[in-house]
mmCIF file of C-alpha atoms in Angstrom:
data_model
loop_
_atom_site.group_PDB
_atom_site.id
_atom_site.type_symbol
_atom_site.label_atom_id
_atom_site.label_comp_id
_atom_site.label_asym_id
_atom_site.label_seq_id
_atom_site.Cartn_x
_atom_site.Cartn_y
_atom_site.Cartn_z
ATOM 1 C CA MET A 1 1.540 -27.649 -113.235
ATOM 2 C CA SER A 2 -1.704 -27.499 -115.075
ATOM 3 C CA SER A 3 -4.228 -24.736 -114.564
ATOM 4 C CA SER A 4 -7.127 -27.101 -115.202
ATOM 5 C CA ALA A 5 -9.207 -28.301 -112.294
ATOM 6 C CA ALA A 6 -12.041 -30.722 -111.695
ATOM 7 C CA PRO A 7 -15.557 -29.257 -111.804
ATOM 8 C CA LEU A 8 -16.143 -27.275 -108.651
ATOM 9 C CA ARG A 9 -19.475 -28.925 -107.762
ATOM 10 C CA PRO A 10 -19.580 -32.619 -108.650
ATOM 11 C CA PRO A 11 -22.312 -34.821 -107.155
ATOM 12 C CA GLY A 12 -21.795 -35.332 -103.454
ATOM 13 C CA SER A 13 -19.200 -32.572 -103.175
ATOM 14 C CA PRO A 14 -18.899 -30.452 -100.021
ATOM 15 C CA ALA A 15 -20.786 -27.202 -99.591
ATOM 16 C CA PHE A 16 -19.951 -24.483 -102.078
ATOM 17 C CA GLY A 17 -18.326 -27.099 -104.306
ATOM 18 C CA LEU A 18 -14.866 -26.955 -102.691
ATOM 19 C CA PRO A 19 -13.146 -29.904 -100.985
ATOM 20 C CA PRO A 20 -11.784 -29.312 -97.467
ATOM 21 C CA LEU A 21 -8.175 -29.159 -98.699
ATOM 22 C CA LEU A 22 -8.926 -26.170 -100.931
ATOM 23 C CA TRP A 23 -10.799 -24.414 -98.115
ATOM 24 C CA LEU A 24 -7.744 -24.854 -95.874
ATOM 25 C CA CYS A 25 -5.479 -23.546 -98.644
ATOM 26 C CA LEU A 26 -7.738 -20.540 -99.153
ATOM 27 C CA ALA A 27 -7.719 -19.816 -95.413
ATOM 28 C CA ALA A 28 -3.921 -19.942 -95.389
ATOM 29 C CA THR A 29 -3.519 -17.550 -98.307
ATOM 30 C CA TRP A 30 -6.270 -15.223 -97.056
ATOM 31 C CA LEU A 31 -5.437 -14.997 -93.353
ATOM 32 C CA VAL A 32 -1.807 -16.035 -92.954
ATOM 33 C CA TRP A 33 -0.531 -14.025 -95.903
ATOM 34 C CA GLY A 34 -2.556 -11.050 -94.743
ATOM 35 C CA SER A 35 -0.478 -11.035 -91.549
ATOM 36 C CA THR A 36 2.929 -11.754 -93.095
ATOM 37 C CA TYR A 37 3.314 -8.245 -94.514
ATOM 38 C CA LEU A 38 3.418 -6.798 -91.014
ATOM 39 C CA ALA A 39 5.846 -9.572 -90.016
ATOM 40 C CA ILE A 40 8.113 -8.562 -92.924
ATOM 41 C CA LYS A 41 8.054 -4.978 -91.650
ATOM 42 C CA VAL A 42 8.953 -6.070 -88.118
ATOM 43 C CA ALA A 43 11.768 -8.361 -89.316
ATOM 44 C CA LEU A 44 13.329 -5.551 -91.391
ATOM 45 C CA VAL A 45 14.728 -4.079 -88.173
ATOM 46 C CA SER A 46 17.409 -6.797 -88.123
ATOM 47 C CA PHE A 47 17.026 -8.596 -91.468
ATOM 48 C CA PRO A 48 17.424 -6.455 -94.630
ATOM 49 C CA PRO A 49 14.934 -7.315 -97.403
ATOM 50 C CA PHE A 50 16.806 -9.652 -99.772
ATOM 51 C CA LEU A 51 18.693 -11.373 -96.948
ATOM 52 C CA GLN A 52 15.473 -11.758 -94.968
ATOM 53 C CA MET A 53 13.584 -13.312 -97.874
ATOM 54 C CA GLY A 54 16.486 -15.430 -99.118
ATOM 55 C CA SER A 55 17.272 -16.995 -95.733
ATOM 56 C CA ARG A 56 13.568 -17.533 -95.095
ATOM 57 C CA PHE A 57 12.977 -19.493 -98.296
ATOM 58 C CA LEU A 58 16.257 -21.409 -98.139
ATOM 59 C CA VAL A 59 15.439 -22.701 -94.655
ATOM 60 C CA ALA A 60 11.823 -23.490 -95.526
ATOM 61 C CA GLY A 61 12.816 -25.139 -98.829
ATOM 62 C CA ALA A 62 15.528 -27.249 -97.205
ATOM 63 C CA LEU A 63 13.157 -28.451 -94.465
ATOM 64 C CA LEU A 64 10.449 -29.340 -96.964
ATOM 65 C CA ALA A 65 12.896 -31.078 -99.348
ATOM 66 C CA ALA A 66 14.392 -33.123 -96.489
ATOM 67 C CA TRP A 67 10.906 -34.156 -95.366
ATOM 68 C CA MET A 68 9.930 -35.228 -98.878
ATOM 69 C CA ARG A 69 13.172 -37.160 -99.401
ATOM 70 C CA TRP A 70 12.600 -38.952 -96.088
ATOM 71 C CA ARG A 71 9.174 -39.942 -97.409
ATOM 72 C CA GLY A 72 10.779 -41.354 -100.556
ATOM 73 C CA ALA A 73 10.092 -38.588 -103.085
ATOM 74 C CA PRO A 74 12.713 -38.374 -105.872
ATOM 75 C CA TRP A 75 14.768 -35.284 -106.543
ATOM 76 C CA PRO A 76 13.514 -33.093 -109.402
ATOM 77 C CA SER A 77 14.967 -33.741 -112.834
ATOM 78 C CA ARG A 78 17.413 -31.310 -114.437
ATOM 79 C CA ARG A 79 14.595 -29.749 -116.475
ATOM 80 C CA GLN A 80 12.408 -29.426 -113.375
ATOM 81 C CA TRP A 81 15.255 -27.678 -111.533
ATOM 82 C CA LEU A 82 15.559 -25.226 -114.416
ATOM 83 C CA HIS A 83 11.815 -24.579 -114.256
ATOM 84 C CA ALA A 84 12.099 -24.075 -110.490
ATOM 85 C CA LEU A 85 14.906 -21.583 -111.039
ATOM 86 C CA ALA A 86 12.862 -19.586 -113.539
ATOM 87 C CA VAL A 87 9.616 -19.619 -111.529
ATOM 88 C CA GLY A 88 11.348 -19.190 -108.161
ATOM 89 C CA GLY A 89 13.525 -16.387 -109.504
ATOM 90 C CA LEU A 90 10.412 -14.531 -110.670
ATOM 91 C CA MET A 91 7.960 -15.212 -107.840
ATOM 92 C CA LEU A 92 10.402 -15.163 -104.923
ATOM 93 C CA GLY A 93 13.432 -13.256 -106.225
ATOM 94 C CA GLY A 94 11.536 -10.513 -108.001
ATOM 95 C CA GLY A 95 8.163 -10.839 -106.268
ATOM 96 C CA MET A 96 8.956 -11.275 -102.583
ATOM 97 C CA GLY A 97 12.286 -9.451 -102.855
ATOM 98 C CA GLY A 98 10.476 -6.459 -104.320
ATOM 99 C CA VAL A 99 7.891 -6.545 -101.531
ATOM 100 C CA GLY A 100 10.587 -6.507 -98.854
ATOM 101 C CA HIS A 101 12.407 -3.670 -100.590
ATOM 102 C CA ALA A 102 9.199 -1.633 -100.895
ATOM 103 C CA GLU A 103 8.331 -2.070 -97.218
ATOM 104 C CA GLN A 104 11.488 -0.205 -96.234
ATOM 105 C CA SER A 105 9.789 3.048 -97.259
ATOM 106 C CA VAL A 106 6.065 2.262 -97.697
ATOM 107 C CA GLY A 107 3.608 1.045 -95.067
ATOM 108 C CA SER A 108 2.831 -2.683 -95.125
ATOM 109 C CA GLY A 109 -0.891 -2.006 -95.550
ATOM 110 C CA LEU A 110 -0.385 0.086 -98.682
ATOM 111 C CA VAL A 111 2.064 -2.438 -100.144
ATOM 112 C CA VAL A 112 -0.414 -5.294 -99.862
ATOM 113 C CA ALA A 113 -3.215 -3.069 -101.136
ATOM 114 C CA PHE A 114 -1.220 -2.489 -104.316
ATOM 115 C CA ILE A 115 -0.692 -6.250 -104.619
ATOM 116 C CA ALA A 116 -4.424 -6.555 -105.293
ATOM 117 C CA VAL A 117 -3.461 -5.779 -108.904
ATOM 118 C CA VAL A 118 -2.007 -9.313 -109.249
ATOM 119 C CA PRO A 119 -5.171 -11.090 -110.509
ATOM 120 C CA LEU A 120 -5.606 -8.276 -113.036
ATOM 121 C CA MET A 121 -2.054 -8.829 -114.298
ATOM 122 C CA ILE A 122 -2.609 -12.606 -114.400
ATOM 123 C CA ALA A 123 -5.745 -12.116 -116.502
ATOM 124 C CA LEU A 124 -3.803 -9.958 -118.959
ATOM 125 C CA LEU A 125 -0.864 -12.385 -119.128
ATOM 126 C CA ASN A 126 -3.188 -15.346 -119.755
ATOM 127 C CA SER A 127 -4.290 -13.626 -122.961
ATOM 128 C CA LEU A 128 -0.821 -14.428 -124.347
ATOM 129 C CA TRP A 129 -1.863 -18.098 -124.204
ATOM 130 C CA GLY A 130 -5.100 -17.389 -126.048
ATOM 131 C CA VAL A 131 -7.257 -17.037 -122.930
ATOM 132 C CA ARG A 132 -9.251 -13.954 -123.957
ATOM 133 C CA PRO A 133 -11.051 -11.990 -121.241
ATOM 134 C CA TRP A 134 -14.845 -11.862 -121.303
ATOM 135 C CA TRP A 135 -16.518 -8.470 -121.077
ATOM 136 C CA LEU A 136 -16.963 -8.823 -117.302
ATOM 137 C CA GLU A 137 -13.319 -9.746 -116.890
ATOM 138 C CA GLY A 138 -12.315 -6.795 -119.050
ATOM 139 C CA ALA A 139 -14.422 -4.512 -116.870
ATOM 140 C CA GLY A 140 -12.732 -5.888 -113.764
ATOM 141 C CA ILE A 141 -9.292 -5.252 -115.241
ATOM 142 C CA ALA A 142 -10.225 -1.671 -116.162
ATOM 143 C CA VAL A 143 -11.756 -0.873 -112.759
ATOM 144 C CA GLY A 144 -8.895 -2.485 -110.849
ATOM 145 C CA LEU A 145 -6.190 -0.695 -112.802
ATOM 146 C CA GLY A 146 -8.056 2.573 -112.284
ATOM 147 C CA GLY A 147 -8.012 1.943 -108.543
ATOM 148 C CA VAL A 148 -4.284 1.213 -108.634
ATOM 149 C CA LEU A 149 -3.658 4.504 -110.431
ATOM 150 C CA LEU A 150 -5.620 6.285 -107.700
ATOM 151 C CA LEU A 151 -3.663 4.441 -105.023
ATOM 152 C CA THR A 152 -0.345 5.609 -106.465
ATOM 153 C CA GLN A 153 -1.528 9.205 -106.030
ATOM 154 C CA GLY A 154 -1.966 8.724 -102.282
ATOM 155 C CA ARG A 155 0.459 10.149 -99.781
ATOM 156 C CA GLY A 156 2.158 6.837 -99.009
ATOM 157 C CA PHE A 157 3.401 6.075 -102.534
ATOM 158 C CA GLN A 158 4.028 9.699 -103.534
ATOM 159 C CA ALA A 159 6.448 9.921 -100.613
ATOM 160 C CA SER A 160 8.468 6.976 -101.957
ATOM 161 C CA PRO A 161 8.925 6.650 -105.746
ATOM 162 C CA ALA A 162 11.512 3.916 -105.114
ATOM 163 C CA GLY A 163 8.973 1.950 -103.059
ATOM 164 C CA LEU A 164 6.385 2.331 -105.810
ATOM 165 C CA ALA A 165 8.844 1.077 -108.439
ATOM 166 C CA ALA A 166 9.786 -1.896 -106.253
ATOM 167 C CA ILE A 167 6.180 -2.985 -105.701
ATOM 168 C CA CYS A 168 5.364 -2.594 -109.418
ATOM 169 C CA ILE A 169 8.281 -4.900 -110.293
ATOM 170 C CA ALA A 170 7.246 -7.305 -107.535
ATOM 171 C CA CYS A 171 3.670 -7.605 -108.823
ATOM 172 C CA ALA A 172 4.810 -8.099 -112.428
ATOM 173 C CA CYS A 173 7.324 -10.806 -111.470
ATOM 174 C CA TRP A 174 4.879 -12.643 -109.199
ATOM 175 C CA SER A 175 2.145 -12.590 -111.844
ATOM 176 C CA LEU A 176 4.435 -13.818 -114.625
ATOM 177 C CA GLY A 177 5.852 -16.582 -112.428
ATOM 178 C CA SER A 178 2.344 -17.701 -111.453
ATOM 179 C CA VAL A 179 1.216 -17.918 -115.086
ATOM 180 C CA LEU A 180 4.375 -19.697 -116.252
ATOM 181 C CA SER A 181 4.054 -22.289 -113.476
ATOM 182 C CA GLN A 182 0.579 -23.096 -114.796
ATOM 183 C CA ARG A 183 1.155 -22.836 -118.546
ATOM 184 C CA SER A 184 4.636 -23.847 -119.615
ATOM 185 C CA LEU A 185 7.108 -24.467 -116.752
ATOM 186 C CA PRO A 186 5.795 -27.384 -114.656
ATOM 187 C CA LEU A 187 7.656 -28.140 -111.453
ATOM 188 C CA ALA A 188 8.360 -31.537 -109.919
ATOM 189 C CA PRO A 189 5.195 -33.240 -108.638
ATOM 190 C CA GLY A 190 3.808 -32.332 -105.250
ATOM 191 C CA ALA A 191 5.653 -30.680 -102.394
ATOM 192 C CA MET A 192 9.094 -31.479 -103.839
ATOM 193 C CA GLY A 193 8.299 -29.043 -106.635
ATOM 194 C CA PHE A 194 7.439 -26.346 -104.102
ATOM 195 C CA ALA A 195 10.640 -27.097 -102.169
ATOM 196 C CA SER A 196 12.778 -26.797 -105.311
ATOM 197 C CA GLU A 197 11.137 -23.468 -106.132
ATOM 198 C CA MET A 198 11.849 -22.114 -102.645
ATOM 199 C CA LEU A 199 15.457 -23.324 -102.773
ATOM 200 C CA CYS A 200 16.083 -21.768 -106.184
ATOM 201 C CA GLY A 201 14.279 -18.555 -105.281
ATOM 202 C CA GLY A 202 16.229 -18.396 -102.016
ATOM 203 C CA VAL A 203 19.536 -18.678 -103.887
ATOM 204 C CA VAL A 204 18.503 -15.847 -106.248
ATOM 205 C CA LEU A 205 17.555 -13.680 -103.264
ATOM 206 C CA MET A 206 20.837 -14.374 -101.474
ATOM 207 C CA LEU A 207 22.740 -13.380 -104.624
ATOM 208 C CA LEU A 208 20.734 -10.144 -104.702
ATOM 209 C CA ALA A 209 21.574 -9.606 -101.015
ATOM 210 C CA ALA A 210 25.297 -10.081 -101.727
ATOM 211 C CA ALA A 211 25.161 -7.764 -104.740
ATOM 212 C CA SER A 212 23.399 -5.122 -102.626
ATOM 213 C CA GLY A 213 25.911 -5.429 -99.804
ATOM 214 C CA GLU A 214 23.260 -6.330 -97.235
ATOM 215 C CA ARG A 215 24.351 -7.261 -93.717
ATOM 216 C CA MET A 216 22.216 -8.652 -90.921
ATOM 217 C CA ALA A 217 22.179 -6.836 -87.593
ATOM 218 C CA TRP A 218 23.652 -9.284 -85.061
ATOM 219 C CA PRO A 219 22.350 -10.268 -82.628
ATOM 220 C CA PRO A 220 18.877 -9.725 -84.082
ATOM 221 C CA ARG A 221 16.200 -8.103 -81.977
ATOM 222 C CA ALA A 222 13.851 -10.586 -80.328
ATOM 223 C CA ASP A 223 10.765 -9.292 -82.144
ATOM 224 C CA ALA A 224 12.586 -9.360 -85.495
ATOM 225 C CA ALA A 225 13.761 -12.945 -84.916
ATOM 226 C CA ALA A 226 10.236 -14.023 -83.938
ATOM 227 C CA ALA A 227 8.816 -12.358 -87.069
ATOM 228 C CA TRP A 228 11.432 -14.107 -89.263
ATOM 229 C CA LEU A 229 10.533 -17.492 -87.719
ATOM 230 C CA TYR A 230 6.836 -16.789 -88.305
ATOM 231 C CA LEU A 231 7.610 -16.052 -91.952
ATOM 232 C CA VAL A 232 9.552 -19.314 -92.344
ATOM 233 C CA VAL A 233 6.887 -21.548 -90.793
ATOM 234 C CA PHE A 234 3.614 -19.870 -91.714
ATOM 235 C CA GLY A 235 4.485 -17.557 -94.604
ATOM 236 C CA SER A 236 6.641 -20.083 -96.487
ATOM 237 C CA LEU A 237 5.942 -23.646 -95.371
ATOM 238 C CA VAL A 238 2.193 -23.167 -94.864
ATOM 239 C CA ALA A 239 0.834 -20.306 -96.979
ATOM 240 C CA PHE A 240 3.201 -20.447 -99.969
ATOM 241 C CA ASN A 241 2.665 -24.184 -100.396
ATOM 242 C CA ALA A 242 -1.083 -23.623 -100.049
ATOM 243 C CA TYR A 243 -0.920 -21.087 -102.887
ATOM 244 C CA MET A 244 0.950 -23.507 -105.140
ATOM 245 C CA VAL A 245 -1.679 -26.181 -104.415
ATOM 246 C CA LEU A 246 -4.393 -23.715 -105.426
ATOM 247 C CA LEU A 247 -2.531 -22.886 -108.640
ATOM 248 C CA ALA A 248 -2.378 -26.595 -109.464
ATOM 249 C CA ARG A 249 -5.924 -27.616 -108.486
ATOM 250 C CA ALA A 250 -8.156 -24.535 -108.712
ATOM 251 C CA PRO A 251 -8.978 -21.868 -111.312
ATOM 252 C CA SER A 252 -6.459 -19.022 -111.378
ATOM 253 C CA GLY A 253 -9.085 -16.502 -110.262
ATOM 254 C CA LEU A 254 -9.800 -18.497 -107.110
ATOM 255 C CA ALA A 255 -6.086 -19.005 -106.460
ATOM 256 C CA ALA A 256 -5.559 -15.229 -106.645
ATOM 257 C CA SER A 257 -8.581 -14.398 -104.480
ATOM 258 C CA TYR A 258 -6.293 -13.805 -101.499
ATOM 259 C CA THR A 259 -5.571 -10.422 -103.024
ATOM 260 C CA PHE A 260 -8.944 -8.993 -102.015
ATOM 261 C CA VAL A 261 -8.769 -10.330 -98.433
ATOM 262 C CA ASN A 262 -5.106 -9.582 -97.667
ATOM 263 C CA PRO A 263 -5.352 -5.772 -98.066
ATOM 264 C CA VAL A 264 -8.098 -5.451 -95.467
ATOM 265 C CA ILE A 265 -6.272 -7.655 -92.944
ATOM 266 C CA ALA A 266 -2.873 -6.066 -93.592
ATOM 267 C CA MET A 267 -4.166 -2.491 -93.439
ATOM 268 C CA LEU A 268 -6.058 -3.152 -90.199
ATOM 269 C CA LEU A 269 -2.989 -4.793 -88.642
ATOM 270 C CA GLY A 270 -0.715 -2.012 -89.880
ATOM 271 C CA VAL A 271 -2.948 0.702 -88.461
ATOM 272 C CA GLY A 272 -3.817 -1.131 -85.236
ATOM 273 C CA LEU A 273 -0.448 -2.674 -84.310
ATOM 274 C CA ALA A 274 2.217 -0.706 -86.182
ATOM 275 C CA GLY A 275 0.712 2.771 -86.061
ATOM 276 C CA GLU A 276 0.694 3.143 -89.849
ATOM 277 C CA VAL A 277 -1.418 5.959 -91.289
ATOM 278 C CA VAL A 278 -3.827 5.317 -94.183
ATOM 279 C CA THR A 279 -5.681 8.353 -95.509
ATOM 280 C CA PRO A 280 -9.383 8.276 -96.480
ATOM 281 C CA PHE A 281 -8.321 8.793 -100.124
ATOM 282 C CA GLU A 282 -6.134 5.682 -99.955
ATOM 283 C CA TRP A 283 -8.933 3.626 -98.361
ATOM 284 C CA ALA A 284 -11.232 4.713 -101.200
ATOM 285 C CA ALA A 285 -8.612 3.762 -103.808
ATOM 286 C CA VAL A 286 -8.287 0.320 -102.208
ATOM 287 C CA GLY A 287 -12.056 -0.045 -102.471
ATOM 288 C CA VAL A 288 -11.900 0.619 -106.229
ATOM 289 C CA VAL A 289 -9.115 -1.957 -106.656
ATOM 290 C CA LEU A 290 -11.093 -4.555 -104.726
ATOM 291 C CA ALA A 291 -14.189 -3.811 -106.825
ATOM 292 C CA GLY A 292 -12.158 -4.738 -109.916
ATOM 293 C CA VAL A 293 -10.994 -7.981 -108.298
ATOM 294 C CA LEU A 294 -14.566 -8.862 -107.308
ATOM 295 C CA LEU A 295 -15.653 -8.362 -110.931
ATOM 296 C CA LEU A 296 -12.971 -10.867 -111.944
ATOM 297 C CA LEU A 297 -14.246 -13.370 -109.400
ATOM 298 C CA ALA A 298 -17.825 -12.822 -110.573
ATOM 299 C CA ASN A 299 -16.652 -13.539 -114.100
ATOM 300 C CA HIS A 300 -15.053 -16.838 -113.010
ATOM 301 C CA ALA A 301 -18.195 -17.826 -111.102
ATOM 302 C CA ARG A 302 -20.365 -17.079 -114.142
ATOM 303 C CA ARG A 303 -18.155 -19.099 -116.486
ATOM 304 C CA ARG A 304 -18.235 -22.091 -114.090
#
């Protein structure tokens, strides 16, 4: 996929310069993904992390691939499958697998708050392709990383070093996979590319589940099964595909903007529905992280 996009405000374009499709994709990544972290937590009761994520993406990928084949789309080429394995292994195997592992010991709100570091990591990784940060972008990276360091000193992460390590690995893998999908490892065109990525990532996750000796609790609890189904339909088929569309058709900063909406939604849901505790210090640290992300978005708006 290419990271280039058409100018955001051509003559006759919709308000704010974004076509309706991109607004729908933004809504999916902002709102749906903000709720999936609590769903992951609920599903963990019966579905351990790697098995939960692997089965979720295998089912979603198979459904999407079957739909695209029925519509006449060709299978990806051998090279495109290899790209899907690399990107899916990073974004889904390392990224989503790490998130599920972290949520075993860290509240869902704090996990997604840490994930706000993703656009900062993407900005740093893009420098490897000669995309040098402007001074405003550099300021955003510095402020955001400072907020992440504060967040790691909060009670939630200090109580779980293993959870902190898992979410660090998850953010690094997701960021690298996102950049590679834009810069050097294009997938098959359209939704078939997304399906191949989910299938390959699902296989990697199932291998991790087997290596970890994970077993599903059978029969699963009703709330855990409902959460898993929600993750398949909305978290994978809807929101993940929306994110890949944004990566292909919008600037990377806009594609990663979900990271400053998700923490607020996830923390409110975690506190209101799951009884999670977030200290005032941790709320303040999240505010610093989000300030860094907003500086990045301001930089992208200025450059456009």
